[in-house]
């Protein structure tokens, strides 16, 4: 992660009147460095050694602030825990059915689909999301190894 992205994010927080606490800075830095779309619990576990007095509630509160300012996107998938993504540009996700890993997938925006949906239904479309599901490479390899040894 570039130090630039962190500084830009901190500037955005300051411009929004948000205090930059050490915990908030750490949560933001962790998210900017993370490619795995962590849960709040993942973030808490990663930072508890550095901040032994920090609670899971503190992580959730910081994630809420970062989401409200537009620095973080919250991804919800059914009943499982929300995951958080610092990449707020338009992109899609591919999700492993076995381990739950989420990977960014870039594809041109589906603006024509939104326009057609509005035309056909009369809805005013606010947004969309596309998710692809399958087995990640690691899980495919693990399954092949299990079949060989079994």
C-alpha positions as a printed NumPy array, in Angstrom:
array([[  0.   ,   0.   ,   0.   ],
       [  1.307,   3.422,  -0.808],
       [  1.848,   5.868,   2.016],
       [  0.016,   8.246,  -0.329],
       [ -3.313,   6.4  ,   0.001],
       [ -3.027,   6.483,   3.788],
       [ -2.28 ,  10.227,   3.776],
       [ -5.197,  10.894,   1.386],
       [ -7.526,   8.897,   3.65 ],
       [ -6.314,  10.786,   6.738],
       [ -6.876,  14.081,   4.913],
       [-10.421,  12.958,   4.061],
       [-11.076,  12.147,   7.73 ],
       [ -9.69 ,  15.495,   8.902],
       [-11.753,  17.37 ,   6.294],
       [-14.829,  15.586,   7.645],
       [-13.986,  16.689,  11.192],
       [-13.079,  13.17 ,  12.339],
       [-10.375,  12.79 ,  15.015],
       [ -7.477,  10.541,  14.053],
       [ -7.043,   8.334,  17.114],
       [ -4.223,   5.749,  17.138],
       [ -6.837,   2.959,  16.927],
       [ -8.63 ,   4.601,  13.978],
       [ -5.299,   5.085,  12.234],
       [ -4.429,   1.41 ,  12.815],
       [ -7.816,   0.144,  11.536],
       [ -7.532,   2.328,   8.435],
       [ -3.943,   1.255,   7.77 ],
       [ -4.871,  -2.416,   8.228],
       [ -7.741,  -2.097,   5.743],
       [ -5.615,  -0.272,   3.183],
       [ -3.025,  -3.066,   3.389],
       [ -5.59 ,  -5.87 ,   3.336],
       [ -6.549,  -7.631,   0.15 ],
       [ -8.759, -10.193,   1.892],
       [-11.856,  -8.128,   2.771],
       [-11.576,  -8.742,   6.544],
       [-14.385,  -8.956,   9.085],
       [-14.376,  -6.659,  12.123],
       [-13.233,  -9.673,  14.154],
       [-10.291, -10.28 ,  11.767],
       [ -9.234,  -6.649,  12.231],
       [ -9.628,  -6.877,  16.01 ],
       [ -7.49 , -10.047,  16.182],
       [ -4.812,  -8.504,  13.958],
       [ -4.565,  -5.355,  16.095],
       [ -5.16 ,  -6.654,  19.652],
       [ -1.431,  -7.228,  20.238],
       [ -0.693,  -3.598,  19.417],
       [ -3.784,  -2.285,  21.252],
       [ -4.51 ,  -4.687,  24.147],
       [ -7.179,  -2.366,  25.616],
       [ -9.099,  -2.029,  22.334],
       [-12.47 ,  -3.817,  22.175],
       [-14.327,  -5.292,  19.22 ],
       [-16.856,  -2.474,  19.73 ],
       [-14.061,   0.068,  19.115],
       [-13.27 ,  -1.664,  15.812],
       [-16.961,  -1.608,  14.803],
       [-17.271,   2.082,  15.754],
       [-14.199,   2.956,  13.709],
       [-15.473,   0.953,  10.733],
       [-18.813,   2.799,  10.961],
       [-17.024,   6.172,  10.905],
       [-14.816,   5.122,   7.976],
       [-17.91 ,   3.869,   6.107],
       [-19.855,   7.095,   6.758],
       [-16.958,   9.174,   5.425],
       [-16.816,   6.978,   2.315],
       [-13.401,   5.391,   2.885],
       [-14.704,   1.863,   3.436],
       [-17.427,  -0.221,   1.852],
       [-19.316,  -2.761,   3.955],
       [-20.025,  -6.035,   2.178],
       [-22.866,  -8.143,   3.527],
       [-23.441, -11.707,   2.375],
       [-26.444, -13.431,   3.913],
       [-26.038, -14.374,   7.566],
       [-22.242, -14.271,   7.709],
       [-20.331, -11.372,   9.218],
       [-19.931,  -8.181,   7.246],
       [-16.637,  -7.787,   5.479],
       [-14.946,  -4.488,   4.794],
       [-13.317,  -3.235,   1.606],
       [-11.144,  -0.136,   1.267],
       [-11.505,  -0.238,  -2.498],
       [-14.566,   1.973,  -2.933],
       [-14.275,   2.182,  -6.731],
       [-16.87 ,   0.272,  -8.767],
       [-15.826,  -3.359,  -8.901],
       [-17.254,  -6.8  ,  -8.359],
       [-16.341,  -9.751,  -6.149],
       [-15.765, -13.45 ,  -6.63 ],
       [-16.345, -15.556,  -3.516],
       [-15.081, -19.049,  -2.71 ],
       [-17.878, -21.446,  -1.763],
       [-15.493, -23.471,   0.433],
       [-13.353, -21.042,   2.428],
       [-15.26 , -17.764,   1.949],
       [-12.278, -15.909,   0.438],
       [-13.365, -12.77 ,  -1.463],
       [-11.317, -11.422,  -4.364],
       [-11.852,  -8.188,  -6.32 ],
       [-12.883,  -8.713,  -9.922],
       [-12.771,  -5.767, -12.314],
       [-15.209,  -5.648, -15.188],
       [-16.781,  -2.694, -16.992],
       [-19.708,  -1.24 , -15.052],
       [-23.124,  -2.605, -15.989],
       [-24.678,   0.82 , -16.633],
       [-26.667,  -0.487, -19.626],
       [-28.232,  -3.155, -17.416],
       [-29.281,  -0.481, -14.887],
       [-30.76 ,   1.674, -17.67 ],
       [-32.678,  -1.285, -19.121],
       [-33.96 ,  -2.284, -15.675],
       [-35.258,   1.26 , -15.132],
       [-36.917,   1.257, -18.549],
       [-38.578,  -2.136, -18.103],
       [-39.658,  -1.807, -14.449],
       [-40.134,   1.909, -13.896],
       [-37.777,   1.712, -10.882],
       [-35.185,   4.405, -10.259],
       [-32.078,   2.224,  -9.812],
       [-29.753,   3.411,  -7.043],
       [-27.015,   0.764,  -7.406],
       [-26.269,  -2.849,  -8.145],
       [-23.795,  -5.494,  -7.119],
       [-22.554,  -8.56 ,  -8.904],
       [-21.081, -11.536,  -7.111],
       [-19.527, -14.577,  -8.704],
       [-19.123, -17.813,  -6.758],
       [-16.808, -20.773,  -7.196],
       [-13.816, -22.56 ,  -5.702],
       [-10.551, -20.664,  -5.207],
       [ -7.275, -22.204,  -6.387],
       [ -6.239, -23.236,  -2.857],
       [ -9.524, -25.066,  -2.247],
       [ -9.334, -26.735,  -5.682],
       [ -5.82 , -27.995,  -4.861],
       [ -6.912, -29.183,  -1.405],
       [ -9.841, -31.073,  -2.956],
       [ -7.558, -32.731,  -5.549],
       [ -5.102, -33.749,  -2.805],
       [ -7.962, -35.151,  -0.712],
       [ -9.194, -37.194,  -3.686],
       [ -5.676, -38.559,  -4.352],
       [ -5.104, -39.623,  -0.758],
       [ -8.648, -40.827,  -0.15 ]])
